[in-house]
């Protein structure tokens, strides 16, 4: 089914009034290729200005990724450009070249500027915050003007606190499947997310930030949904009334200040692996891995240190993914890929 969501944003540039975004998530494309064919037929008749994909293109969390790419290829031929995406907890970093060869610009803690004439808004994407915890809002939102309209793409809603504090106007996410197997009335048995249950599906708000969690267009584990039909969503942006209350904090200080200040004050999102205590997100990432970037400028070279505390908090094996470099934690692979990219990814997209 196609759902439509109206999003009213204060200070939305006039050129983007009525701008529509097709949002799809959790395709798990190789689990049910016939369903992907039906989805491709559905979206081929839709009208929108941009498309976003919020992760989990592969059915498994390990193993070959080629079947997922083949299933995605047919869908991508039916999508209107531009198309942007982020990775989820099921996705291998080795999928990056294939995804981008299909015309999907993957945002790995990066942003893109969407332009219409002299007006612009920003689309920000973070890498998987759920399992690998390699999201970096500070890097993704770097250099975005404090008063600019910004939309965050995240695989999961679990970073809602950080996103709202950073001043994003809208957050689009998935991951929960809406429960996939639900009681009558759409009551989910589980959401597999550390967030309030009302954030598990549909539109919601937190601290002045609007958000939408789609139940997704695919299935996981088994190709079955109960009391939770799949969906694609078209979000339509419109300018909010002048008299609407302002998000007073987000318009006063730079976005980077919000992020840094929030992480420095209180970050209680992630639990330490194998421990019951709460940690700062930055400390948690450090506990799992470290980067060593060699001097010499962008692309000069990257090297990953061996993850430490392997008995209690090292890099989880997560199925021992034979499709990845087994000697490197995934975040190091992410950084290695980014270092090989052309400098200046956070630049304007073609005019829309």
GROMACS .gro file of C-alpha atoms in nm:
model
  352
    1UNK     CA    1   0.000   0.000   0.000
    2UNK     CA    2   0.098   0.362  -0.051
    3UNK     CA    3   0.066   0.588   0.251
    4UNK     CA    4   0.088   0.964   0.241
    5UNK     CA    5   0.225   1.181   0.517
    6UNK     CA    6   0.195   1.560   0.532
    7UNK     CA    7   0.491   1.733   0.697
    8UNK     CA    8   0.463   2.100   0.788
    9UNK     CA    9   0.803   2.261   0.836
   10UNK     CA   10   0.869   2.609   0.961
   11UNK     CA   11   1.105   2.816   0.746
   12UNK     CA   12   1.067   2.575   0.454
   13UNK     CA   13   1.194   2.756   0.141
   14UNK     CA   14   0.909   2.848  -0.089
   15UNK     CA   15   1.054   2.647  -0.376
   16UNK     CA   16   1.017   2.329  -0.168
   17UNK     CA   17   0.655   2.388  -0.072
   18UNK     CA   18   0.486   2.072  -0.202
   19UNK     CA   19   0.814   1.881  -0.241
   20UNK     CA   20   0.744   1.507  -0.214
   21UNK     CA   21   0.974   1.227  -0.098
   22UNK     CA   22   0.917   0.856  -0.166
   23UNK     CA   23   1.036   0.663   0.140
   24UNK     CA   24   1.106   0.288   0.138
   25UNK     CA   25   1.279   0.075   0.398
   26UNK     CA   26   1.357  -0.281   0.506
   27UNK     CA   27   1.319  -0.435   0.163
   28UNK     CA   28   1.519  -0.752   0.244
   29UNK     CA   29   1.501  -0.790  -0.130
   30UNK     CA   30   1.650  -1.138  -0.174
   31UNK     CA   31   1.408  -1.302   0.070
   32UNK     CA   32   1.111  -1.261  -0.165
   33UNK     CA   33   1.206  -1.153  -0.521
   34UNK     CA   34   0.845  -1.178  -0.650
   35UNK     CA   35   0.744  -0.924  -0.386
   36UNK     CA   36   1.017  -0.692  -0.515
   37UNK     CA   37   0.878  -0.729  -0.865
   38UNK     CA   38   0.535  -0.627  -0.737
   39UNK     CA   39   0.691  -0.334  -0.552
   40UNK     CA   40   0.871  -0.220  -0.866
   41UNK     CA   41   0.540  -0.222  -1.052
   42UNK     CA   42   0.375  -0.024  -0.773
   43UNK     CA   43   0.634   0.254  -0.754
   44UNK     CA   44   0.662   0.288  -1.130
   45UNK     CA   45   0.333   0.475  -1.131
   46UNK     CA   46   0.408   0.712  -0.844
   47UNK     CA   47   0.503   1.077  -0.872
   48UNK     CA   48   0.757   1.228  -0.633
   49UNK     CA   49   1.057   1.461  -0.636
   50UNK     CA   50   1.316   1.244  -0.459
   51UNK     CA   51   1.341   0.891  -0.322
   52UNK     CA   52   1.505   0.779   0.003
   53UNK     CA   53   1.587   0.427   0.120
   54UNK     CA   54   1.652   0.371   0.491
   55UNK     CA   55   1.840   0.044   0.499
   56UNK     CA   56   1.821  -0.335   0.523
   57UNK     CA   57   1.838  -0.435   0.158
   58UNK     CA   58   1.964  -0.787   0.237
   59UNK     CA   59   1.766  -1.064   0.406
   60UNK     CA   60   2.047  -1.210   0.616
   61UNK     CA   61   2.298  -1.043   0.840
   62UNK     CA   62   2.581  -1.242   0.683
   63UNK     CA   63   2.666  -1.433   0.371
   64UNK     CA   64   2.656  -1.337   0.002
   65UNK     CA   65   2.522  -0.997  -0.090
   66UNK     CA   66   2.489  -1.049  -0.465
   67UNK     CA   67   2.133  -1.189  -0.451
   68UNK     CA   68   2.016  -0.876  -0.271
   69UNK     CA   69   2.182  -0.652  -0.530
   70UNK     CA   70   2.022  -0.846  -0.814
   71UNK     CA   71   1.680  -0.813  -0.652
   72UNK     CA   72   1.739  -0.440  -0.596
   73UNK     CA   73   1.844  -0.382  -0.956
   74UNK     CA   74   1.498  -0.440  -1.097
   75UNK     CA   75   1.341  -0.205  -0.844
   76UNK     CA   76   1.594   0.070  -0.910
   77UNK     CA   77   1.509   0.079  -1.278
   78UNK     CA   78   1.161   0.199  -1.179
   79UNK     CA   79   1.274   0.474  -0.941
   80UNK     CA   80   1.290   0.839  -1.038
   81UNK     CA   81   1.616   1.020  -0.965
   82UNK     CA   82   1.757   1.141  -0.735
   83UNK     CA   83   1.771   0.840  -0.499
   84UNK     CA   84   1.950   0.847  -0.164
   85UNK     CA   85   2.010   0.567   0.085
   86UNK     CA   86   2.166   0.462   0.414
   87UNK     CA   87   2.276   0.121   0.536
   88UNK     CA   88   2.103  -0.086   0.804
   89UNK     CA   89   2.214  -0.363   1.033
   90UNK     CA   90   2.157  -0.632   0.767
   91UNK     CA   91   2.375  -0.465   0.505
   92UNK     CA   92   2.735  -0.540   0.416
   93UNK     CA   93   2.973  -0.259   0.332
   94UNK     CA   94   3.065  -0.460   0.025
   95UNK     CA   95   2.725  -0.365  -0.115
   96UNK     CA   96   2.832  -0.001  -0.148
   97UNK     CA   97   2.977  -0.011  -0.503
   98UNK     CA   98   2.681  -0.210  -0.633
   99UNK     CA   99   2.426   0.020  -0.472
  100UNK     CA  100   2.588   0.332  -0.610
  101UNK     CA  101   2.624   0.178  -0.956
  102UNK     CA  102   2.242   0.155  -0.959
  103UNK     CA  103   2.219   0.530  -0.913
  104UNK     CA  104   2.166   0.529  -0.536
  105UNK     CA  105   2.378   0.785  -0.355
  106UNK     CA  106   2.462   0.621  -0.025
  107UNK     CA  107   2.509   0.865   0.262
  108UNK     CA  108   2.761   0.726   0.512
  109UNK     CA  109   2.757   0.997   0.777
  110UNK     CA  110   2.731   1.254   0.497
  111UNK     CA  111   2.483   1.503   0.364
  112UNK     CA  112   2.356   1.625   0.030
  113UNK     CA  113   2.217   1.967  -0.055
  114UNK     CA  114   1.896   1.960  -0.256
  115UNK     CA  115   1.851   2.271  -0.467
  116UNK     CA  116   1.562   2.434  -0.644
  117UNK     CA  117   1.663   2.760  -0.799
  118UNK     CA  118   1.828   2.964  -0.527
  119UNK     CA  119   1.659   2.769  -0.244
  120UNK     CA  120   1.798   2.458  -0.078
  121UNK     CA  121   1.736   2.203   0.196
  122UNK     CA  122   1.970   1.938   0.334
  123UNK     CA  123   1.937   1.561   0.334
  124UNK     CA  124   2.155   1.396   0.599
  125UNK     CA  125   2.229   1.025   0.626
  126UNK     CA  126   2.392   0.830   0.909
  127UNK     CA  127   2.537   0.481   0.899
  128UNK     CA  128   2.371   0.201   1.098
  129UNK     CA  129   2.299   0.315   1.456
  130UNK     CA  130   2.134  -0.011   1.569
  131UNK     CA  131   2.384  -0.295   1.562
  132UNK     CA  132   2.714  -0.156   1.438
  133UNK     CA  133   2.663   0.183   1.602
  134UNK     CA  134   2.870   0.369   1.349
  135UNK     CA  135   2.639   0.669   1.324
  136UNK     CA  136   2.808   1.008   1.351
  137UNK     CA  137   2.567   1.300   1.348
  138UNK     CA  138   2.842   1.555   1.399
  139UNK     CA  139   3.024   1.442   1.085
  140UNK     CA  140   2.707   1.397   0.883
  141UNK     CA  141   2.575   1.746   0.965
  142UNK     CA  142   2.907   1.929   0.946
  143UNK     CA  143   2.888   2.266   0.769
  144UNK     CA  144   2.509   2.271   0.746
  145UNK     CA  145   2.386   2.623   0.829
  146UNK     CA  146   2.214   2.638   1.166
  147UNK     CA  147   1.886   2.771   1.030
  148UNK     CA  148   1.870   2.548   0.722
  149UNK     CA  149   1.590   2.293   0.687
  150UNK     CA  150   1.739   1.946   0.731
  151UNK     CA  151   1.599   1.594   0.698
  152UNK     CA  152   1.775   1.302   0.866
  153UNK     CA  153   1.782   0.950   0.723
  154UNK     CA  154   1.849   0.684   0.985
  155UNK     CA  155   1.786   0.312   0.964
  156UNK     CA  156   1.635   0.308   1.312
  157UNK     CA  157   1.447   0.558   1.530
  158UNK     CA  158   1.673   0.478   1.825
  159UNK     CA  159   1.879   0.796   1.789
  160UNK     CA  160   1.572   1.016   1.832
  161UNK     CA  161   1.720   1.203   2.131
  162UNK     CA  162   2.039   1.300   1.953
  163UNK     CA  163   1.855   1.388   1.632
  164UNK     CA  164   1.606   1.615   1.805
  165UNK     CA  165   1.876   1.784   2.009
  166UNK     CA  166   2.078   1.844   1.694
  167UNK     CA  167   1.791   2.044   1.548
  168UNK     CA  168   1.675   1.827   1.258
  169UNK     CA  169   1.335   1.922   1.124
  170UNK     CA  170   1.235   1.572   1.011
  171UNK     CA  171   1.369   1.222   1.071
  172UNK     CA  172   1.282   0.933   0.839
  173UNK     CA  173   1.358   0.579   0.953
  174UNK     CA  174   1.250   0.215   0.954
  175UNK     CA  175   1.396  -0.104   1.107
  176UNK     CA  176   1.101  -0.196   1.329
  177UNK     CA  177   0.884  -0.351   1.054
  178UNK     CA  178   0.600  -0.218   1.270
  179UNK     CA  179   0.633  -0.552   1.447
  180UNK     CA  180   0.563  -0.750   1.125
  181UNK     CA  181   0.367  -1.009   1.326
  182UNK     CA  182   0.109  -0.808   1.519
  183UNK     CA  183  -0.198  -0.867   1.730
  184UNK     CA  184  -0.533  -0.743   1.600
  185UNK     CA  185  -0.528  -0.367   1.580
  186UNK     CA  186  -0.163  -0.365   1.469
  187UNK     CA  187  -0.024  -0.413   1.821
  188UNK     CA  188   0.338  -0.530   1.773
  189UNK     CA  189   0.479  -0.819   1.971
  190UNK     CA  190   0.829  -0.675   1.938
  191UNK     CA  191   0.999  -0.382   1.767
  192UNK     CA  192   1.364  -0.478   1.828
  193UNK     CA  193   1.444  -0.116   1.908
  194UNK     CA  194   1.538   0.077   2.219
  195UNK     CA  195   1.275   0.346   2.183
  196UNK     CA  196   0.920   0.418   2.304
  197UNK     CA  197   0.662   0.196   2.138
  198UNK     CA  198   0.477   0.489   1.984
  199UNK     CA  199   0.784   0.545   1.767
  200UNK     CA  200   0.750   0.196   1.620
  201UNK     CA  201   0.541   0.301   1.322
  202UNK     CA  202   0.385   0.603   1.158
  203UNK     CA  203   0.428   0.972   1.231
  204UNK     CA  204   0.545   1.099   1.570
  205UNK     CA  205   0.726   1.393   1.727
  206UNK     CA  206   0.994   1.436   1.989
  207UNK     CA  207   1.121   1.764   2.136
  208UNK     CA  208   1.001   1.963   1.837
  209UNK     CA  209   1.136   1.721   1.575
  210UNK     CA  210   0.890   1.551   1.342
  211UNK     CA  211   0.958   1.191   1.243
  212UNK     CA  212   0.816   0.896   1.058
  213UNK     CA  213   0.894   0.527   1.110
  214UNK     CA  214   0.781   0.320   0.817
  215UNK     CA  215   0.680  -0.042   0.874
  216UNK     CA  216   0.875  -0.125   0.560
  217UNK     CA  217   0.800  -0.288   0.229
  218UNK     CA  218   0.961  -0.627   0.294
  219UNK     CA  219   0.979  -0.900   0.554
  220UNK     CA  220   1.252  -1.059   0.763
  221UNK     CA  221   1.310  -1.417   0.881
  222UNK     CA  222   0.984  -1.537   0.724
  223UNK     CA  223   0.798  -1.380   0.427
  224UNK     CA  224   0.486  -1.323   0.633
  225UNK     CA  225   0.309  -1.020   0.780
  226UNK     CA  226   0.012  -1.034   1.014
  227UNK     CA  227  -0.202  -0.729   1.097
  228UNK     CA  228   0.082  -0.513   0.964
  229UNK     CA  229   0.070  -0.471   0.585
  230UNK     CA  230   0.381  -0.350   0.401
  231UNK     CA  231   0.396   0.008   0.283
  232UNK     CA  232   0.581   0.273   0.091
  233UNK     CA  233   0.534   0.632   0.204
  234UNK     CA  234   0.519   0.961   0.019
  235UNK     CA  235   0.604   1.252   0.246
  236UNK     CA  236   0.484   1.589   0.123
  237UNK     CA  237   0.657   1.895   0.263
  238UNK     CA  238   0.468   2.218   0.316
  239UNK     CA  239   0.542   2.547   0.486
  240UNK     CA  240   0.409   2.572   0.842
  241UNK     CA  241   0.190   2.864   0.946
  242UNK     CA  242   0.373   3.172   1.063
  243UNK     CA  243   0.204   3.154   1.401
  244UNK     CA  244   0.326   2.803   1.484
  245UNK     CA  245   0.554   2.781   1.791
  246UNK     CA  246   0.925   2.773   1.718
  247UNK     CA  247   1.180   2.515   1.821
  248UNK     CA  248   1.354   2.782   2.022
  249UNK     CA  249   1.685   2.610   2.083
  250UNK     CA  250   1.753   2.466   1.739
  251UNK     CA  251   1.743   2.802   1.562
  252UNK     CA  252   1.981   2.980   1.794
  253UNK     CA  253   2.303   2.780   1.786
  254UNK     CA  254   2.506   2.589   1.526
  255UNK     CA  255   2.405   2.230   1.465
  256UNK     CA  256   2.751   2.100   1.556
  257UNK     CA  257   2.722   2.266   1.897
  258UNK     CA  258   2.400   2.082   1.969
  259UNK     CA  259   2.553   1.747   1.885
  260UNK     CA  260   2.871   1.797   2.081
  261UNK     CA  261   2.691   1.944   2.379
  262UNK     CA  262   2.438   1.664   2.391
  263UNK     CA  263   2.696   1.389   2.382
  264UNK     CA  264   2.897   1.568   2.647
  265UNK     CA  265   2.599   1.613   2.878
  266UNK     CA  266   2.396   1.296   2.867
  267UNK     CA  267   2.396   1.015   2.614
  268UNK     CA  268   2.217   0.713   2.746
  269UNK     CA  269   2.109   0.546   2.425
  270UNK     CA  270   2.338   0.244   2.395
  271UNK     CA  271   2.402  -0.031   2.647
  272UNK     CA  272   2.753  -0.161   2.692
  273UNK     CA  273   2.791  -0.510   2.538
  274UNK     CA  274   2.758  -0.776   2.802
  275UNK     CA  275   2.704  -0.516   3.074
  276UNK     CA  276   2.397  -0.365   3.232
  277UNK     CA  277   2.526  -0.012   3.263
  278UNK     CA  278   2.460   0.275   3.026
  279UNK     CA  279   2.740   0.442   2.837
  280UNK     CA  280   2.807   0.748   2.630
  281UNK     CA  281   2.760   0.662   2.262
  282UNK     CA  282   3.108   0.788   2.184
  283UNK     CA  283   3.258   0.575   2.459
  284UNK     CA  284   3.064   0.276   2.336
  285UNK     CA  285   3.201   0.313   1.986
  286UNK     CA  286   3.550   0.350   2.126
  287UNK     CA  287   3.497   0.033   2.327
  288UNK     CA  288   3.417  -0.155   2.006
  289UNK     CA  289   3.683  -0.016   1.775
  290UNK     CA  290   3.937   0.257   1.710
  291UNK     CA  291   4.043   0.435   1.393
  292UNK     CA  292   4.395   0.536   1.306
  293UNK     CA  293   4.399   0.773   1.009
  294UNK     CA  294   4.744   0.824   0.868
  295UNK     CA  295   4.854   1.185   0.811
  296UNK     CA  296   4.883   1.325   0.463
  297UNK     CA  297   4.533   1.442   0.378
  298UNK     CA  298   4.214   1.281   0.260
  299UNK     CA  299   4.269   0.939   0.109
  300UNK     CA  300   4.631   0.922   0.223
  301UNK     CA  301   4.556   0.596   0.400
  302UNK     CA  302   4.355   0.431   0.672
  303UNK     CA  303   4.450   0.164   0.917
  304UNK     CA  304   4.233  -0.014   1.170
  305UNK     CA  305   4.353  -0.108   1.514
  306UNK     CA  306   4.258  -0.447   1.649
  307UNK     CA  307   3.941  -0.430   1.858
  308UNK     CA  308   4.017  -0.464   2.226
  309UNK     CA  309   3.842  -0.627   2.522
  310UNK     CA  310   3.732  -0.909   2.296
  311UNK     CA  311   3.596  -1.118   2.581
  312UNK     CA  312   3.354  -0.859   2.712
  313UNK     CA  313   3.306  -0.587   2.457
  314UNK     CA  314   3.492  -0.655   2.138
  315UNK     CA  315   3.344  -0.644   1.792
  316UNK     CA  316   3.049  -0.889   1.787
  317UNK     CA  317   3.078  -1.165   1.532
  318UNK     CA  318   2.712  -1.127   1.425
  319UNK     CA  319   2.703  -1.448   1.227
  320UNK     CA  320   3.069  -1.435   1.124
  321UNK     CA  321   2.989  -1.265   0.795
  322UNK     CA  322   3.204  -1.440   0.536
  323UNK     CA  323   3.117  -1.160   0.296
  324UNK     CA  324   3.332  -0.911   0.486
  325UNK     CA  325   3.697  -0.870   0.571
  326UNK     CA  326   3.702  -1.090   0.878
  327UNK     CA  327   4.014  -0.926   1.016
  328UNK     CA  328   3.857  -0.581   1.038
  329UNK     CA  329   3.561  -0.450   1.236
  330UNK     CA  330   3.295  -0.311   1.006
  331UNK     CA  331   3.345   0.053   1.112
  332UNK     CA  332   3.705   0.032   0.994
  333UNK     CA  333   3.583  -0.101   0.661
  334UNK     CA  334   3.339   0.190   0.641
  335UNK     CA  335   3.623   0.436   0.698
  336UNK     CA  336   3.843   0.258   0.445
  337UNK     CA  337   3.571   0.292   0.183
  338UNK     CA  338   3.515   0.657   0.261
  339UNK     CA  339   3.885   0.733   0.236
  340UNK     CA  340   3.880   0.599  -0.117
  341UNK     CA  341   3.607   0.836  -0.226
  342UNK     CA  342   3.657   1.164  -0.394
  343UNK     CA  343   3.697   1.450  -0.151
  344UNK     CA  344   3.402   1.684  -0.117
  345UNK     CA  345   3.105   1.445  -0.106
  346UNK     CA  346   2.897   1.692   0.094
  347UNK     CA  347   2.820   1.907  -0.206
  348UNK     CA  348   2.511   2.018  -0.385
  349UNK     CA  349   2.312   1.766  -0.580
  350UNK     CA  350   2.188   1.846  -0.931
  351UNK     CA  351   1.899   2.087  -0.935
  352UNK     CA  352   1.565   1.924  -0.875
   0.00000   0.00000   0.00000
